[in-house]
């Protein structure tokens, strides 16, 4: 039966898949809930979003998503606390960034109410799918792509905005080893690196495969001119601790403005940790590793939250990081997840009740 | 009824849409033939391709094409001569480049026989759709994309290779005006600019829209560091004639190795036109425009063939190109299309009979 929730039409699934899911052993992003939000852009405007049963997407072979890469996405997590209240983390920032990404790819921007009310309604309908187990969450994937037709390299005239959800465990298991890239690049000056555009990810897969073959988990991207500056890790921003100072690269047209990144900066500053947002030279990190002042490196992103790095490779040499007892990564990870999961006060006003 | 053509299974469409098509007034890439080639990559290998009725593609919302931009394509044209023989132009080069693109995006490479036999079979089945009118052709679009599932930024485990065809007229109507880009960029050193990756196109749409709003048709991309060097036009490579010398930029990891580009170079050299493949500075083109030595500019690509440029904009100034009677663009366009359409000898061995 169809009904309205928050003014959003809901078409309920006739059956549930929830009993097939082992919530104690969740992989990342591999099983999907019973419903999804769907919203279509046609004739120059967004139609009203609907919650519908999770279902296949049917597209003409000429749909521009297959040819010209017009696709953007966001990543968010929903948490359920001990009172079964549901929480999101800074969701309006995801909404804003989705539109920033869309604009750069010549895709139509979404109205805030369609995103936010659609998101809340979907989470209410699929509330039972939100894991409570520590380290697990409901990964929420809003995405927009070109569904309009044509073998002409120009923006599509039709788009789809979907939100799909996947109860998920950890993105990385344990600490990761990274390779500082010397040949390949993720993004260009004046390019789309700051957007969460699909094409930014596909371009990273091959260099990442080469790094994996050498025994690393991820690539640390550097500038495309001389590979002298540390930029980001593709699915994460990068933080580097030299002595007691926490350093991260400034955002730019090449580097994603990560929501976890800026939250980590705020938490660290609130704690009195010296934070520097500035260009990080590769040689500076290598020198610091050699002289012992390099204390920590970690990635920060929605999927991986805070992902400690055990060591890095550069120019065929491996550098190990020390195991510190009172490390920043553990503190920052606990602090941000406690806020996200309603286990601690939220002095920043980031938590958002669904 | 299913049957085999060139060892490829053919499932024929029950009806034809051909009588709805106005072959005298064809747009570019907007109507599609009755059949398509379909080939799936599953369990680590490509399954045998089939010709099937042109039909929608059905995908899970978590299919990686929607999220991580794993998609590559090719553009080709099929021509029918006065004897109703069907011709392609250097199709093995398209096959090779498709695999080069796929490799860079961590996608599986196709066997040559699946591409070539599949292509020929499809063209035989849809032969009636190939226009004979001058300036028209059957635009052929092979593409590969990630159909495998998962909200994890890593290569998909399943892919689809499709060839779809669209009887098409001219890509551009008449001469075009271009804007030399000073802010945005198409590709990075060490990036995917040399691949025909979907994401390379989406990133160009917004800057191109801005150029169109200023009265231009296309952007001429420059290097992402200082915007000092002319690179390509996104859907075309660029040729510049200064006095009697024809100049084009060398291919690189940022610039597509265009099949029309290299054919134009060969035809020009064969004709005795001095050709230089070298870095072209923006200031050199501006100077040449000012002192009258800039004689021609044109784009070269499969869709647009040879597309003459009437003028360019740079730093808020417009520069016009002269109207030359015996211009290279007209000669080269006629020479290449005469070879493509079997109206002239083919000393290069480029034409390929289907």
PDB file of N, CA, C and O in Angstrom, chain A residues 27-76:
ATOM      1  N   UNK A  27      30.241  -7.555   5.469  1.00  0.00           N
ATOM      2  CA  UNK A  27      31.289  -6.965   4.623  1.00  0.00           C
ATOM      3  C   UNK A  27      30.920  -5.499   4.398  1.00  0.00           C
ATOM      4  O   UNK A  27      29.955  -4.996   4.976  1.00  0.00           O
ATOM      5  N   UNK A  28      31.672  -4.793   3.549  1.00  0.00           N
ATOM      6  CA  UNK A  28      31.356  -3.390   3.284  1.00  0.00           C
ATOM      7  C   UNK A  28      30.597  -3.241   1.962  1.00  0.00           C
ATOM      8  O   UNK A  28      31.131  -3.542   0.889  1.00  0.00           O
ATOM      9  N   UNK A  29      29.341  -2.793   2.045  1.00  0.00           N
ATOM     10  CA  UNK A  29      28.594  -2.399   0.840  1.00  0.00           C
ATOM     11  C   UNK A  29      28.213  -3.537  -0.078  1.00  0.00           C
ATOM     12  O   UNK A  29      28.132  -3.341  -1.295  1.00  0.00           O
ATOM     13  N   UNK A  30      27.956  -4.729   0.483  1.00  0.00           N
ATOM     14  CA  UNK A  30      27.672  -5.886  -0.377  1.00  0.00           C
ATOM     15  C   UNK A  30      26.227  -6.367  -0.319  1.00  0.00           C
ATOM     16  O   UNK A  30      25.801  -7.117  -1.199  1.00  0.00           O
ATOM     17  N   UNK A  31      25.481  -6.020   0.749  1.00  0.00           N
ATOM     18  CA  UNK A  31      24.048  -6.364   0.781  1.00  0.00           C
ATOM     19  C   UNK A  31      23.255  -5.069   0.909  1.00  0.00           C
ATOM     20  O   UNK A  31      23.721  -4.101   1.519  1.00  0.00           O
ATOM     21  N   UNK A  32      22.071  -5.061   0.338  1.00  0.00           N
ATOM     22  CA  UNK A  32      21.301  -3.822   0.214  1.00  0.00           C
ATOM     23  C   UNK A  32      19.944  -3.987   0.876  1.00  0.00           C
ATOM     24  O   UNK A  32      19.401  -5.093   0.941  1.00  0.00           O
ATOM     25  N   UNK A  33      19.420  -2.879   1.363  1.00  0.00           N
ATOM     26  CA  UNK A  33      18.175  -2.932   2.129  1.00  0.00           C
ATOM     27  C   UNK A  33      16.979  -3.177   1.205  1.00  0.00           C
ATOM     28  O   UNK A  33      17.134  -3.340  -0.012  1.00  0.00           O
ATOM     29  N   UNK A  34      15.770  -3.182   1.785  1.00  0.00           N
ATOM     30  CA  UNK A  34      14.559  -3.506   1.013  1.00  0.00           C
ATOM     31  C   UNK A  34      14.065  -2.366   0.129  1.00  0.00           C
ATOM     32  O   UNK A  34      13.259  -2.598  -0.777  1.00  0.00           O
ATOM     33  N   UNK A  35      14.508  -1.135   0.420  1.00  0.00           N
ATOM     34  CA  UNK A  35      13.964   0.012  -0.310  1.00  0.00           C
ATOM     35  C   UNK A  35      15.077   0.917  -0.816  1.00  0.00           C
ATOM     36  O   UNK A  35      16.225   0.810  -0.390  1.00  0.00           O
ATOM     37  N   UNK A  36      14.701   1.818  -1.700  1.00  0.00           N
ATOM     38  CA  UNK A  36      15.626   2.856  -2.147  1.00  0.00           C
ATOM     39  C   UNK A  36      14.816   4.119  -2.454  1.00  0.00           C
ATOM     40  O   UNK A  36      13.596   4.051  -2.635  1.00  0.00           O
ATOM     41  N   UNK A  37      15.483   5.249  -2.454  1.00  0.00           N
ATOM     42  CA  UNK A  37      14.832   6.482  -2.876  1.00  0.00           C
ATOM     43  C   UNK A  37      15.099   6.661  -4.361  1.00  0.00           C
ATOM     44  O   UNK A  37      16.228   6.443  -4.816  1.00  0.00           O
ATOM     45  N   UNK A  38      14.079   7.071  -5.084  1.00  0.00           N
ATOM     46  CA  UNK A  38      14.263   7.312  -6.523  1.00  0.00           C
ATOM     47  C   UNK A  38      13.648   8.654  -6.903  1.00  0.00           C
ATOM     48  O   UNK A  38      12.543   8.979  -6.461  1.00  0.00           O
ATOM     49  N   UNK A  39      14.369   9.404  -7.717  1.00  0.00           N
ATOM     50  CA  UNK A  39      13.920  10.733  -8.110  1.00  0.00           C
ATOM     51  C   UNK A  39      14.449  10.982  -9.525  1.00  0.00           C
ATOM     52  O   UNK A  39      15.626  10.758  -9.794  1.00  0.00           O
ATOM     53  N   UNK A  40      13.573  11.405 -10.419  1.00  0.00           N
ATOM     54  CA  UNK A  40      13.958  11.552 -11.829  1.00  0.00           C
ATOM     55  C   UNK A  40      13.957  13.007 -12.269  1.00  0.00           C
ATOM     56  O   UNK A  40      13.062  13.772 -11.902  1.00  0.00           O
ATOM     57  N   UNK A  41      14.949  13.370 -13.044  1.00  0.00           N
ATOM     58  CA  UNK A  41      15.013  14.696 -13.672  1.00  0.00           C
ATOM     59  C   UNK A  41      14.582  14.552 -15.115  1.00  0.00           C
ATOM     60  O   UNK A  41      15.210  13.835 -15.900  1.00  0.00           O
ATOM     61  N   UNK A  42      13.467  15.217 -15.456  1.00  0.00           N
ATOM     62  CA  UNK A  42      12.923  15.157 -16.825  1.00  0.00           C
ATOM     63  C   UNK A  42      12.352  16.509 -17.201  1.00  0.00           C
ATOM     64  O   UNK A  42      11.813  17.208 -16.329  1.00  0.00           O
ATOM     65  N   UNK A  43      12.383  16.844 -18.469  1.00  0.00           N
ATOM     66  CA  UNK A  43      11.786  18.102 -18.946  1.00  0.00           C
ATOM     67  C   UNK A  43      12.258  19.301 -18.128  1.00  0.00           C
ATOM     68  O   UNK A  43      11.475  20.179 -17.765  1.00  0.00           O
ATOM     69  N   UNK A  44      13.545  19.291 -17.773  1.00  0.00           N
ATOM     70  CA  UNK A  44      14.123  20.452 -17.111  1.00  0.00           C
ATOM     71  C   UNK A  44      13.866  20.574 -15.627  1.00  0.00           C
ATOM     72  O   UNK A  44      14.220  21.590 -15.022  1.00  0.00           O
ATOM     73  N   UNK A  45      13.241  19.559 -15.011  1.00  0.00           N
ATOM     74  CA  UNK A  45      13.079  19.664 -13.550  1.00  0.00           C
ATOM     75  C   UNK A  45      13.076  18.296 -12.851  1.00  0.00           C
ATOM     76  O   UNK A  45      12.802  17.263 -13.462  1.00  0.00           O
ATOM     77  N   UNK A  46      13.394  18.351 -11.557  1.00  0.00           N
ATOM     78  CA  UNK A  46      13.348  17.151 -10.730  1.00  0.00           C
ATOM     79  C   UNK A  46      11.898  16.841 -10.380  1.00  0.00           C
ATOM     80  O   UNK A  46      11.174  17.698  -9.872  1.00  0.00           O
ATOM     81  N   UNK A  47      11.472  15.609 -10.645  1.00  0.00           N
ATOM     82  CA  UNK A  47      10.152  15.152 -10.194  1.00  0.00           C
ATOM     83  C   UNK A  47      10.236  14.801  -8.714  1.00  0.00           C
ATOM     84  O   UNK A  47      11.322  14.681  -8.156  1.00  0.00           O
ATOM     85  N   UNK A  48       9.087  14.618  -8.068  1.00  0.00           N
ATOM     86  CA  UNK A  48       9.109  14.336  -6.625  1.00  0.00           C
ATOM     87  C   UNK A  48       9.740  12.973  -6.345  1.00  0.00           C
ATOM     88  O   UNK A  48       9.465  11.997  -7.043  1.00  0.00           O
ATOM     89  N   UNK A  49      10.579  12.913  -5.324  1.00  0.00           N
ATOM     90  CA  UNK A  49      11.194  11.618  -4.998  1.00  0.00           C
ATOM     91  C   UNK A  49      10.181  10.664  -4.371  1.00  0.00           C
ATOM     92  O   UNK A  49       9.187  11.107  -3.788  1.00  0.00           O
ATOM     93  N   UNK A  50      10.459   9.370  -4.522  1.00  0.00           N
ATOM     94  CA  UNK A  50       9.623   8.325  -3.933  1.00  0.00           C
ATOM     95  C   UNK A  50      10.524   7.292  -3.284  1.00  0.00           C
ATOM     96  O   UNK A  50      11.595   6.989  -3.807  1.00  0.00           O
ATOM     97  N   UNK A  51      10.049   6.696  -2.199  1.00  0.00           N
ATOM     98  CA  UNK A  51      10.691   5.492  -1.674  1.00  0.00           C
ATOM     99  C   UNK A  51      10.014   4.304  -2.345  1.00  0.00           C
ATOM    100  O   UNK A  51       8.784   4.204  -2.326  1.00  0.00           O
ATOM    101  N   UNK A  52      10.803   3.464  -2.972  1.00  0.00           N
ATOM    102  CA  UNK A  52      10.262   2.318  -3.716  1.00  0.00           C
ATOM    103  C   UNK A  52      11.030   1.054  -3.303  1.00  0.00           C
ATOM    104  O   UNK A  52      12.103   1.155  -2.699  1.00  0.00           O
ATOM    105  N   UNK A  53      10.486  -0.114  -3.598  1.00  0.00           N
ATOM    106  CA  UNK A  53      11.273  -1.328  -3.320  1.00  0.00           C
ATOM    107  C   UNK A  53      12.617  -1.272  -4.055  1.00  0.00           C
ATOM    108  O   UNK A  53      12.678  -0.785  -5.195  1.00  0.00           O
ATOM    109  N   UNK A  54      13.674  -1.747  -3.411  1.00  0.00           N
ATOM    110  CA  UNK A  54      14.995  -1.844  -4.051  1.00  0.00           C
ATOM    111  C   UNK A  54      14.832  -2.676  -5.312  1.00  0.00           C
ATOM    112  O   UNK A  54      14.336  -3.810  -5.255  1.00  0.00           O
ATOM    113  N   UNK A  55      15.210  -2.119  -6.442  1.00  0.00           N
ATOM    114  CA  UNK A  55      14.905  -2.788  -7.708  1.00  0.00           C
ATOM    115  C   UNK A  55      15.908  -2.401  -8.786  1.00  0.00           C
ATOM    116  O   UNK A  55      16.577  -1.372  -8.674  1.00  0.00           O
ATOM    117  N   UNK A  56      15.981  -3.227  -9.848  1.00  0.00           N
ATOM    118  CA  UNK A  56      16.929  -2.923 -10.920  1.00  0.00           C
ATOM    119  C   UNK A  56      16.617  -1.597 -11.607  1.00  0.00           C
ATOM    120  O   UNK A  56      15.475  -1.146 -11.626  1.00  0.00           O
ATOM    121  N   UNK A  57      17.650  -1.014 -12.172  1.00  0.00           N
ATOM    122  CA  UNK A  57      17.531   0.206 -12.959  1.00  0.00           C
ATOM    123  C   UNK A  57      17.576  -0.206 -14.426  1.00  0.00           C
ATOM    124  O   UNK A  57      18.443  -0.983 -14.838  1.00  0.00           O
ATOM    125  N   UNK A  58      16.617   0.288 -15.190  1.00  0.00           N
ATOM    126  CA  UNK A  58      16.480  -0.116 -16.600  1.00  0.00           C
ATOM    127  C   UNK A  58      16.831   1.074 -17.478  1.00  0.00           C
ATOM    128  O   UNK A  58      16.226   2.134 -17.360  1.00  0.00           O
ATOM    129  N   UNK A  59      17.822   0.900 -18.339  1.00  0.00           N
ATOM    130  CA  UNK A  59      18.335   2.022 -19.129  1.00  0.00           C
ATOM    131  C   UNK A  59      18.528   1.637 -20.588  1.00  0.00           C
ATOM    132  O   UNK A  59      18.927   0.507 -20.895  1.00  0.00           O
ATOM    133  N   UNK A  60      18.317   2.590 -21.464  1.00  0.00           N
ATOM    134  CA  UNK A  60      18.630   2.379 -22.867  1.00  0.00           C
ATOM    135  C   UNK A  60      20.151   2.239 -23.024  1.00  0.00           C
ATOM    136  O   UNK A  60      20.912   2.898 -22.311  1.00  0.00           O
ATOM    137  N   UNK A  61      20.606   1.406 -23.963  1.00  0.00           N
ATOM    138  CA  UNK A  61      22.067   1.300 -24.180  1.00  0.00           C
ATOM    139  C   UNK A  61      22.731   2.639 -24.516  1.00  0.00           C
ATOM    140  O   UNK A  61      23.935   2.796 -24.318  1.00  0.00           O
ATOM    141  N   UNK A  62      21.959   3.595 -25.002  1.00  0.00           N
ATOM    142  CA  UNK A  62      22.533   4.906 -25.331  1.00  0.00           C
ATOM    143  C   UNK A  62      22.510   5.873 -24.144  1.00  0.00           C
ATOM    144  O   UNK A  62      22.910   7.031 -24.300  1.00  0.00           O
ATOM    145  N   UNK A  63      22.042   5.418 -22.975  1.00  0.00           N
ATOM    146  CA  UNK A  63      22.036   6.307 -21.799  1.00  0.00           C
ATOM    147  C   UNK A  63      23.449   6.835 -21.562  1.00  0.00           C
ATOM    148  O   UNK A  63      24.423   6.083 -21.610  1.00  0.00           O
ATOM    149  N   UNK A  64      23.567   8.136 -21.309  1.00  0.00           N
ATOM    150  CA  UNK A  64      24.891   8.764 -21.295  1.00  0.00           C
ATOM    151  C   UNK A  64      25.784   8.295 -20.153  1.00  0.00           C
ATOM    152  O   UNK A  64      27.013   8.418 -20.251  1.00  0.00           O
ATOM    153  N   UNK A  65      25.215   7.736 -19.101  1.00  0.00           N
ATOM    154  CA  UNK A  65      26.056   7.172 -18.029  1.00  0.00           C
ATOM    155  C   UNK A  65      27.031   6.131 -18.578  1.00  0.00           C
ATOM    156  O   UNK A  65      28.157   6.007 -18.092  1.00  0.00           O
ATOM    157  N   UNK A  66      26.625   5.391 -19.596  1.00  0.00           N
ATOM    158  CA  UNK A  66      27.492   4.336 -20.139  1.00  0.00           C
ATOM    159  C   UNK A  66      28.639   4.893 -20.987  1.00  0.00           C
ATOM    160  O   UNK A  66      29.599   4.188 -21.268  1.00  0.00           O
ATOM    161  N   UNK A  67      28.496   6.150 -21.429  1.00  0.00           N
ATOM    162  CA  UNK A  67      29.422   6.680 -22.432  1.00  0.00           C
ATOM    163  C   UNK A  67      30.254   7.854 -21.939  1.00  0.00           C
ATOM    164  O   UNK A  67      31.432   7.943 -22.244  1.00  0.00           O
ATOM    165  N   UNK A  68      29.623   8.766 -21.187  1.00  0.00           N
ATOM    166  CA  UNK A  68      30.295  10.037 -20.928  1.00  0.00           C
ATOM    167  C   UNK A  68      30.539  10.326 -19.452  1.00  0.00           C
ATOM    168  O   UNK A  68      30.902  11.451 -19.092  1.00  0.00           O
ATOM    169  N   UNK A  69      30.326   9.326 -18.594  1.00  0.00           N
ATOM    170  CA  UNK A  69      30.791   9.438 -17.208  1.00  0.00           C
ATOM    171  C   UNK A  69      30.088  10.479 -16.354  1.00  0.00           C
ATOM    172  O   UNK A  69      30.643  10.892 -15.331  1.00  0.00           O
ATOM    173  N   UNK A  70      28.890  10.907 -16.723  1.00  0.00           N
ATOM    174  CA  UNK A  70      28.187  11.858 -15.849  1.00  0.00           C
ATOM    175  C   UNK A  70      27.590  11.111 -14.664  1.00  0.00           C
ATOM    176  O   UNK A  70      26.453  10.638 -14.697  1.00  0.00           O
ATOM    177  N   UNK A  71      28.362  11.012 -13.584  1.00  0.00           N
ATOM    178  CA  UNK A  71      27.866  10.385 -12.358  1.00  0.00           C
ATOM    179  C   UNK A  71      28.611  10.961 -11.171  1.00  0.00           C
ATOM    180  O   UNK A  71      29.822  11.166 -11.229  1.00  0.00           O
ATOM    181  N   UNK A  72      27.869  11.247 -10.124  1.00  0.00           N
ATOM    182  CA  UNK A  72      28.452  11.740  -8.874  1.00  0.00           C
ATOM    183  C   UNK A  72      27.804  10.975  -7.718  1.00  0.00           C
ATOM    184  O   UNK A  72      26.706  10.449  -7.869  1.00  0.00           O
ATOM    185  N   UNK A  73      28.492  10.905  -6.613  1.00  0.00           N
ATOM    186  CA  UNK A  73      27.904  10.184  -5.481  1.00  0.00           C
ATOM    187  C   UNK A  73      28.333  10.820  -4.163  1.00  0.00           C
ATOM    188  O   UNK A  73      29.190  11.708  -4.123  1.00  0.00           O
ATOM    189  N   UNK A  74      27.723  10.335  -3.105  1.00  0.00           N
ATOM    190  CA  UNK A  74      28.115  10.682  -1.746  1.00  0.00           C
ATOM    191  C   UNK A  74      28.182   9.402  -0.921  1.00  0.00           C
ATOM    192  O   UNK A  74      27.640   8.368  -1.327  1.00  0.00           O
ATOM    193  N   UNK A  75      28.862   9.472   0.196  1.00  0.00           N
ATOM    194  CA  UNK A  75      28.899   8.354   1.129  1.00  0.00           C
ATOM    195  C   UNK A  75      28.553   8.879   2.506  1.00  0.00           C
ATOM    196  O   UNK A  75      29.110   9.900   2.929  1.00  0.00           O
ATOM    197  N   UNK A  76      27.625   8.230   3.189  1.00  0.00           N
ATOM    198  CA  UNK A  76      27.218   8.651   4.525  1.00  0.00           C
ATOM    199  C   UNK A  76      27.020   7.387   5.350  1.00  0.00           C
ATOM    200  O   UNK A  76      26.930   6.294   4.805  1.00  0.00           O
TER     201      UNK A  76
END
